[in-house]
Structure formats: structure tokens, C-alpha cells
Amino acid sequence: MTSDLLAPLDLAFWNIESDRNPMHLGALGVFSAHSPTAGAHAADLLAARAAAVPGLRMRIRDVWQPLSLSFGSAVRETDPDFDPLHHVRLHAPTADFQEVAGRLMERPLERGRPPWEAHVLPGEDGVSFAVLFKFHHALADGLRALTLAAAILDPMDMPERRPRPEEPARGLLPDVRKLPGLLRGALSDVGRALDIGASVARSTLDVRTSLALTSDPSGTRRTAGVVVDLDDVHRVRKTVGGTVNDVLIAVVAGALRRWLDERGDGSEGVAPRALIPVSKRRPRGAQPQGNRLSGYLIRLPVDDPDPLARLDSVRTAMDRNKDAGPNRGAGAVALLADHVPAIGHRLGGPLAAQAARLWFDILVTSVPLPGIGLKLGGNPVTAVFPFAPLARGQSLAVAISTFRGHVHYGLVADAEAVPDLDRFARALTEEVETLITACEA
């Protein structure tokens, strides 16, 4: 049985998980159904196709070999007892996909099996169904999860690309021929690590956040989805400049302001730190397993009453981060995982999980989707809501996908800390309207 060591960041995600803070990504795809039995047929298709996808057969096994450099690590290997029926589940019909998705997102994945699941949710209306995909963050980041999910949907007509070789398995010792280059790289990495550490220390100074964004973990989850017309976002972007992503982040800042004021917490003086993950994958290259992530850290101008000024602040902060690059700054803490030995991840996982609250206040991540139609059993996807894992001590996470002319916000919250998640979802839609009105004034 072939196996390879988890990359350091994958190992970190594997070890910071707890029962109340599961570390899986999610995506809720809503399909238009051709018949009332389309959901059941979709579950059969997913189970039949999963067996043929190597990445879905991979389990994660801890390594405890004494006197080994990999002691305390974990390996990714093929599960000899893989059974798709352990991972694909058909549920009873429901009238509320998001309500069911929230309950399913709070359940950790079974660690002894390949850490993914696909939950098929038939709609009570008989003309729709949904599929909630869950992938452990140690198995895949957003782009890799998309690749795995797409492999069990209907085949897509894509132009042929010459495949690039997968990365070789991670061995216990480096190739001696590469040692000079590795040494230079190590010295550079030390400087980068010191720079990131100093940036993190500075980012914790003068922290201005809201108690509504922090909570003791209850282990409960609530999800919600918001759909925004992409043309409206482009109208704002063309009027004031910046990127689509700048506008979408500014919408989150404005929605937080509206939500905090409506629930009575108040937005005055609030400028929470938002972590904006940055993928380091090459879109047209191979899709190696595991995570290829860095990030940017910005302060959301929640306390600014002017919607256009909020957008300008976000754009300026994002431009500053892009000029510095994804390898430096407080948002690049994920890169420090490479500097921690395996046993350090094992022993320090719980401490690292608790430190997330000190590093950032809310996650705002974008997950790209293909511009072509997605189908399952011939039934087309009408919406895709991505869900991010909720860091320990935080009450809300925002994930964003753009798909076929619409922006889909996927919201995950601690259900006890944020019982009014629907109010925040409504605030996102209202903030888009506010920005459009401000641009037309």
C-alpha cells in the first residue's frame, strides 16, 4: 500500500480539530430536479462514481514510529476497505436545505475512514434536491475539494490540457543533491518567518472587534446562503474602481455594521481583523493533494458609516497586501507550519486552535467555481453555497463563490452564539443595494 506524509499545513489542520470545532470544508449544491426521484438517483450515481476516484479513497493514518523523523506525523494512504456507502447518504425530503446543512456541518467526519461525505437532500417540493459535500481540510483546500467533487458529478466538456506530474511523495530525508538549494531556501524562510511573526504581533495591537464575533464553542452550527447578482457587483466596481473581490469584502464589512447595530451590539469603534485566504495553486497545473494556502489580513472598516469609504478602505488594504505578496505579513501564518516538526503539530494542535482568536476575528474566503454548467444525473446546478470551517472561539465565517452570473455567500455560524444568522444574511443583500444607491448618487 503506497502512502505519503501529510504536508505540514495538512498536519496542522488534522491536529487542531476537536469535537466542537470540526475542520471540514463544505459546499451545498442546489439542483433543479427533473423528477421527484432525482435525489435518490443522484445518491446512487455519487456512490457508483466515488469508487473510481483515487482521491476519495484516501484515508489519513497517524504515524508513531519511534526514532523516526516522521514521529507524530500522519500519512495519506489508500483505504483497502473503502466503501462508498459509508460516505454517500440519502436523507429524508426537506423543505429547508440550509437547516439540514447546518446540523450536518456540526458533525465531525469519521477519522478512521477517508474524511469526506456527500449528503443528498431531496426537496419536499419534488422539483429540487441538494447535495452537501464535506471534505476535511487535511485532505483538501477549496480548489482541491472542488476537483474531487467535480469528479463524481456528470462529466464536463473541458478542453484537453497536458497533465503535469503530481508532486512526489514526501520522504523522510531530503535528496542530498538538493541540499545547497535547500539551505539557501531555509535561510530565506527563517527571515520570512521572523517577518510574519513580527507582523502578527503588530496585528494584535489596538484590536477593535465585537463580542458578537467571539464565542465559547458550543459545537452547534447554523448555515445560511445569499445570492447576489454579479452585474450589480460590476456596476459598483466600474463606478469606484477596485476588484470584484474588493467589493464583495466591503459588502461583508457593511453587513457586519448593519447587523451589529440592529442586534444592539453597536458598530462604533469596531474594526475586526479579517483573514482572506490566498491559494498558491497554479490553476492550470496539477492538483496535488492537501493544502496550498497563504493569506492576507485586513481590518474591516465596520465603524465607518460611509459605504464608499468602507470600500475604499478595503481596496487600499488589499492593494497593500498584494504589493507585499502572499508570502509575508500577518496573514501568511499558515506558511509557518513548514517550520514546525511533526511532533510539534501533534502536541501543539490544541494550543494553535485556541490561538486563532488572537490572530483574526472572522474568515472571509473565496472559492472559485468553473464558469460552465454543473450537472448530476442530468439535473443542473442552480446555486452553490461554500462553507468554511469555524475556528475555535469565533462565531461566524463567510465563504464566497461566483457562479454563472451570481455571487453566492455561504455563511457558517455557531448556532448558539448567532441565532440571528438570517438577519446577517439579509444585511448582505441590503448592503449591495446601499452601495448601488451610493454609486448613483
XYZ file of C-alpha atoms in Angstrom:
441
model
C 0.000 0.000 0.000
C 1.555 3.316 -1.075
C 1.416 6.295 1.267
C 2.911 9.759 1.641
C 3.408 12.028 4.613
C 0.977 14.875 5.124
C 2.405 18.280 4.348
C 2.931 20.385 7.499
C -0.152 22.552 6.921
C -2.319 19.478 6.323
C -0.980 18.003 9.562
C -1.795 21.225 11.387
C -5.425 21.067 10.216
C -5.576 17.406 11.248
C -4.386 18.190 14.771
C -6.285 21.382 15.621
C -9.644 19.659 15.158
C -11.879 18.984 18.148
C -15.401 17.629 18.564
C -16.756 21.168 18.885
C -14.604 22.614 16.129
C -14.503 20.145 13.227
C -12.092 21.158 10.468
C -14.014 20.321 7.330
C -14.965 22.442 4.337
C -18.447 22.225 2.906
C -20.377 23.108 -0.220
C -24.136 22.942 -0.649
C -25.102 22.480 -4.280
C -28.768 23.004 -5.127
C -30.050 21.181 -8.214
C -33.175 21.555 -10.318
C -34.768 18.083 -10.346
C -36.288 16.502 -13.430
C -38.432 14.164 -11.302
C -39.314 13.503 -7.633
C -36.886 10.545 -7.649
C -33.939 12.597 -8.934
C -32.386 12.867 -5.451
C -32.352 9.105 -4.910
C -30.877 8.597 -8.376
C -28.213 11.211 -7.614
C -27.186 9.336 -4.455
C -26.788 6.134 -6.470
C -24.644 7.935 -9.044
C -22.376 9.517 -6.423
C -21.770 6.179 -4.711
C -21.084 4.398 -8.008
C -18.642 7.046 -9.224
C -16.762 7.584 -5.940
C -15.034 4.208 -6.123
C -13.275 5.255 -9.332
C -11.782 8.489 -7.902
C -8.415 7.760 -6.202
C -8.503 10.935 -4.119
C -11.755 9.856 -2.487
C -10.270 6.541 -1.377
C -7.522 8.195 0.684
C -7.616 7.890 4.465
C -5.309 9.602 6.963
C -3.383 7.438 9.419
C -1.273 8.663 12.334
C 2.410 7.663 12.405
C 4.081 6.690 15.667
C 7.351 5.052 14.566
C 9.972 5.517 17.323
C 13.231 7.237 16.324
C 11.692 8.296 13.021
C 11.762 11.846 11.635
C 8.081 11.351 10.884
C 7.251 10.505 14.514
C 3.966 12.220 15.375
C 3.095 12.851 11.746
C 0.379 11.250 9.626
C 0.245 9.673 6.181
C -2.284 9.769 3.407
C -2.897 6.277 2.019
C -5.466 4.253 0.115
C -8.108 2.686 2.343
C -8.191 -1.044 1.453
C -11.713 -1.323 2.899
C -13.151 1.719 1.131
C -16.938 1.521 0.759
C -18.704 4.461 -0.952
C -21.873 3.712 1.001
C -20.090 4.851 4.172
C -19.693 8.298 2.599
C -22.775 8.920 0.422
C -26.019 9.236 2.354
C -29.587 9.835 1.192
C -31.758 11.796 3.630
C -35.491 12.279 4.024
C -37.126 15.042 1.954
C -36.833 18.523 3.457
C -38.281 21.962 2.845
C -35.156 23.746 4.156
C -31.787 22.666 2.751
C -29.874 25.179 4.893
C -31.440 23.998 8.145
C -30.349 20.415 7.472
C -26.929 21.545 6.209
C -26.281 23.358 9.485
C -26.911 20.214 11.539
C -24.727 18.144 9.228
C -21.865 20.681 9.278
C -21.566 20.395 13.066
C -20.811 16.653 12.898
C -17.078 15.809 12.636
C -16.032 13.426 9.891
C -15.040 9.913 10.903
C -11.247 9.963 11.148
C -10.718 6.226 10.569
C -12.125 6.434 7.039
C -11.411 8.711 4.058
C -12.509 12.070 5.546
C -15.283 13.175 3.220
C -19.041 12.814 2.896
C -21.785 13.610 0.391
C -25.280 14.111 1.813
C -28.155 14.076 -0.689
C -31.180 16.096 0.445
C -34.338 15.633 -1.669
C -36.643 18.644 -1.689
C -40.177 18.294 -0.418
C -41.334 20.211 -3.497
C -40.248 17.340 -5.768
C -38.574 19.720 -8.225
C -35.238 20.215 -6.458
C -32.617 18.456 -4.381
C -29.342 19.447 -2.794
C -26.007 17.764 -2.125
C -23.857 18.805 0.818
C -20.208 17.852 0.252
C -17.890 17.778 3.271
C -14.097 17.435 2.943
C -11.634 17.529 5.826
C -9.195 20.429 5.476
C -6.315 17.964 5.916
C -7.494 16.206 2.753
C -8.138 19.221 0.574
C -8.266 23.001 0.346
C -11.056 24.703 -1.588
C -9.661 24.124 -5.082
C -8.731 20.516 -4.388
C -12.169 19.866 -2.848
C -13.778 21.310 -5.966
C -11.727 18.936 -8.117
C -12.778 15.924 -6.038
C -16.460 16.894 -6.042
C -16.455 17.575 -9.783
C -15.027 14.092 -10.380
C -18.294 12.479 -9.237
C -20.641 14.924 -10.945
C -21.599 14.463 -14.592
C -18.587 14.634 -16.936
C -17.924 18.162 -18.199
C -16.801 19.050 -21.712
C -13.446 20.623 -20.959
C -10.615 21.394 -23.375
C -7.802 18.880 -23.067
C -4.752 20.037 -21.167
C -1.453 18.298 -20.915
C -1.327 16.980 -17.335
C 1.590 17.976 -15.178
C 3.131 15.331 -12.963
C 1.897 15.045 -9.401
C 4.312 16.055 -6.678
C 6.409 13.117 -5.475
C 5.600 11.512 -2.157
C 7.190 13.230 0.814
C 10.084 11.100 2.054
C 11.842 11.089 5.398
C 15.109 12.648 4.203
C 15.848 15.276 1.517
C 17.699 14.442 -1.674
C 21.358 15.267 -0.940
C 21.749 16.759 -4.428
C 19.314 19.460 -3.423
C 20.951 20.367 -0.105
C 22.688 23.618 -1.217
C 19.444 24.973 -2.588
C 17.541 23.756 0.431
C 19.994 25.540 2.727
C 19.572 28.835 0.883
C 15.838 28.358 1.000
C 15.940 27.609 4.711
C 17.817 30.835 5.437
C 15.303 32.773 3.385
C 12.453 31.009 5.186
C 13.864 31.999 8.572
C 13.825 35.648 7.559
C 10.308 35.303 6.246
C 9.175 33.575 9.444
C 10.558 36.401 11.574
C 8.822 38.938 9.358
C 5.487 37.109 9.621
C 5.867 36.758 13.386
C 6.524 40.472 13.804
C 3.509 41.297 11.630
C 1.277 39.038 13.717
C 2.467 40.737 16.896
C 1.656 44.155 15.425
C -1.774 42.995 14.261
C -2.802 42.172 17.828
C -2.191 45.762 18.957
C -5.218 48.040 19.253
C -7.611 45.192 18.440
C -11.104 46.586 17.928
C -13.616 43.835 17.424
C -17.057 42.896 18.740
C -18.066 40.295 21.281
C -20.649 39.152 18.724
C -17.788 37.705 16.645
C -16.331 35.673 19.513
C -17.835 32.843 21.494
C -17.040 29.806 23.576
C -17.568 26.912 21.147
C -20.917 25.168 21.580
C -20.334 22.601 18.840
C -23.572 23.658 17.143
C -23.781 25.051 13.616
C -26.201 27.116 11.586
C -25.795 27.881 7.886
C -27.358 30.383 5.507
C -26.970 31.332 1.866
C -27.272 34.619 -0.007
C -27.393 35.115 -3.775
C -26.298 38.438 -5.295
C -26.461 39.440 -8.961
C -22.899 39.711 -10.285
C -23.949 42.536 -12.610
C -24.754 44.649 -9.537
C -21.276 43.998 -8.174
C -19.726 45.017 -11.506
C -21.769 48.229 -11.507
C -20.190 49.196 -8.208
C -16.719 48.136 -9.315
C -16.873 50.089 -12.569
C -18.030 53.209 -10.743
C -15.493 53.323 -7.920
C -12.683 51.016 -9.109
C -11.017 48.087 -7.415
C -11.752 44.423 -7.983
C -14.848 42.278 -7.657
C -13.299 40.729 -4.557
C -12.792 44.179 -3.007
C -16.491 44.905 -3.450
C -17.531 41.536 -2.005
C -15.343 42.034 1.082
C -16.666 45.578 1.538
C -20.201 44.140 1.405
C -19.273 41.895 4.348
C -17.956 44.924 6.278
C -21.146 46.898 5.655
C -23.357 43.927 6.517
C -21.495 43.450 9.804
C -22.097 47.108 10.653
C -25.798 46.835 9.881
C -26.131 43.526 11.761
C -24.287 44.703 14.885
C -26.372 47.880 15.076
C -29.672 46.040 14.560
C -28.974 43.447 17.257
C -27.925 46.155 19.716
C -24.206 45.348 19.954
C -23.194 48.541 18.180
C -20.576 49.118 15.476
C -18.853 52.186 16.898
C -15.110 51.640 17.103
C -15.340 48.130 15.609
C -12.669 47.169 13.054
C -12.310 43.355 13.166
C -9.370 41.565 11.558
C -10.464 39.516 8.559
C -8.326 36.651 7.281
C -8.519 36.419 3.481
C -7.016 33.056 2.398
C -4.921 33.064 -0.780
C -4.483 29.902 -2.835
C -0.952 29.171 -4.027
C -2.081 26.585 -6.558
C -1.488 27.097 -10.252
C -4.974 26.948 -11.821
C -3.778 25.196 -14.979
C -1.309 22.917 -13.288
C -1.608 19.632 -11.475
C -3.836 19.431 -8.420
C -1.628 17.907 -5.722
C -3.327 16.639 -2.605
C -3.540 18.747 0.508
C -3.370 22.486 1.073
C -1.523 25.211 -0.807
C -2.561 28.270 1.181
C -1.336 31.599 2.451
C -3.429 34.626 3.319
C -3.909 38.358 3.748
C -5.004 40.020 6.971
C -7.006 43.262 6.799
C -9.097 45.314 9.188
C -12.721 45.584 8.102
C -13.883 49.229 8.399
C -17.118 48.297 10.162
C -17.102 51.529 12.180
C -17.114 53.777 9.075
C -20.671 54.984 8.272
C -19.878 55.802 4.614
C -20.315 52.743 2.306
C -17.993 54.109 -0.391
C -15.351 54.998 2.203
C -15.584 51.425 3.509
C -14.982 50.105 0.011
C -12.030 52.447 -0.482
C -10.507 51.262 2.816
C -10.863 47.614 1.798
C -9.361 48.293 -1.641
C -6.396 50.151 -0.123
C -5.744 47.370 2.403
C -5.965 44.651 -0.252
C -3.644 46.575 -2.604
C -1.131 46.907 0.208
C -1.269 43.169 0.872
C -0.900 42.318 -2.826
C 2.106 44.611 -3.148
C 3.782 42.770 -0.260
C 2.789 39.381 -1.693
C 1.209 36.318 -0.058
C 4.480 35.133 1.489
C 4.783 37.914 4.041
C 2.619 39.704 6.544
C 0.355 38.582 9.373
C -1.989 36.740 7.016
C 0.738 34.330 5.951
C 0.881 32.476 9.275
C -0.127 29.252 7.506
C 3.336 29.227 5.904
C 4.920 28.862 9.347
C 3.539 25.323 9.539
C 6.549 24.241 7.474
C 8.860 25.272 10.327
C 7.187 23.083 12.958
C 8.240 19.438 13.349
C 5.560 16.783 13.164
C 5.538 16.127 16.898
C 5.175 19.878 17.446
C 1.958 19.880 15.411
C 0.775 16.879 17.401
C 1.435 18.375 20.819
C 0.690 21.984 19.935
C -2.518 21.410 17.966
C -4.919 22.343 20.803
C -2.869 25.450 21.612
C -2.787 26.502 17.956
C -6.550 26.055 17.728
C -7.087 28.415 20.651
C -4.673 30.961 19.167
C -6.897 31.556 16.124
C -8.956 34.064 18.107
C -5.795 36.078 18.791
C -4.794 36.062 15.117
C -8.033 37.032 13.345
C -11.698 37.715 14.137
C -13.525 36.479 11.047
C -12.674 34.389 7.981
C -13.726 35.719 4.561
C -12.690 33.294 1.824
C -13.378 32.975 -1.899
C -13.755 29.612 -3.645
C -13.612 29.791 -7.472
C -16.073 27.697 -9.460
C -15.981 26.762 -13.146
C -17.942 29.053 -15.428
C -19.636 26.126 -17.170
C -22.755 24.341 -16.013
C -22.536 21.549 -13.449
C -24.970 18.639 -13.513
C -25.693 15.438 -11.639
C -27.794 12.821 -13.379
C -28.621 15.453 -15.979
C -30.050 17.762 -13.300
C -28.412 21.220 -13.441
C -26.902 23.080 -10.500
C -28.775 26.297 -9.761
C -26.745 27.509 -6.765
C -23.576 26.601 -4.857
C -23.010 27.833 -1.292
C -19.474 27.212 0.041
C -18.956 26.739 3.784
C -15.715 27.348 5.667
C -14.709 25.681 8.948
C -15.306 27.766 12.056
C -12.164 28.490 14.047
C -12.234 27.912 17.797
C -13.507 30.957 19.662
C -15.109 32.546 16.594
C -18.804 32.731 15.892
C -19.015 33.450 12.155
C -17.226 32.539 8.892
C -18.011 33.753 5.360
C -17.234 31.934 2.111
C -17.933 33.327 -1.353
C -18.290 31.738 -4.801
C -19.109 33.289 -8.164
C -21.116 31.002 -10.422
C -22.829 31.704 -13.734
C -23.622 35.361 -13.227
C -24.316 35.272 -9.500
C -22.353 35.595 -6.271
C -23.160 33.022 -3.600
C -22.331 33.838 0.003
C -22.174 30.762 2.253
C -22.407 31.565 5.966
C -21.480 29.281 8.868
C -22.056 30.304 12.477
C -22.087 28.894 15.963
C -25.848 28.321 16.327
C -25.952 29.354 19.989
C -23.815 32.470 19.553
C -25.545 33.608 16.348
C -29.221 32.589 16.479
C -29.980 35.502 14.127
C -27.795 34.406 11.199
C -30.684 35.062 8.816
C -30.570 38.722 9.874
C -26.900 38.925 8.863
C -27.739 37.192 5.567
C -30.384 39.823 4.882
C -27.877 42.555 5.726
C -25.571 41.324 2.930
C -28.321 41.854 0.338
C -29.186 45.257 1.791
C -25.541 46.329 1.707
C -25.296 45.610 -2.024
C -28.344 47.822 -2.556
C -26.768 50.513 -0.375
C -23.571 50.500 -2.450
C -25.522 50.760 -5.707
C -27.518 53.694 -4.364
C -24.327 55.418 -3.161
C -22.729 54.985 -6.598
C -25.766 56.506 -8.327
C -25.955 59.498 -6.008
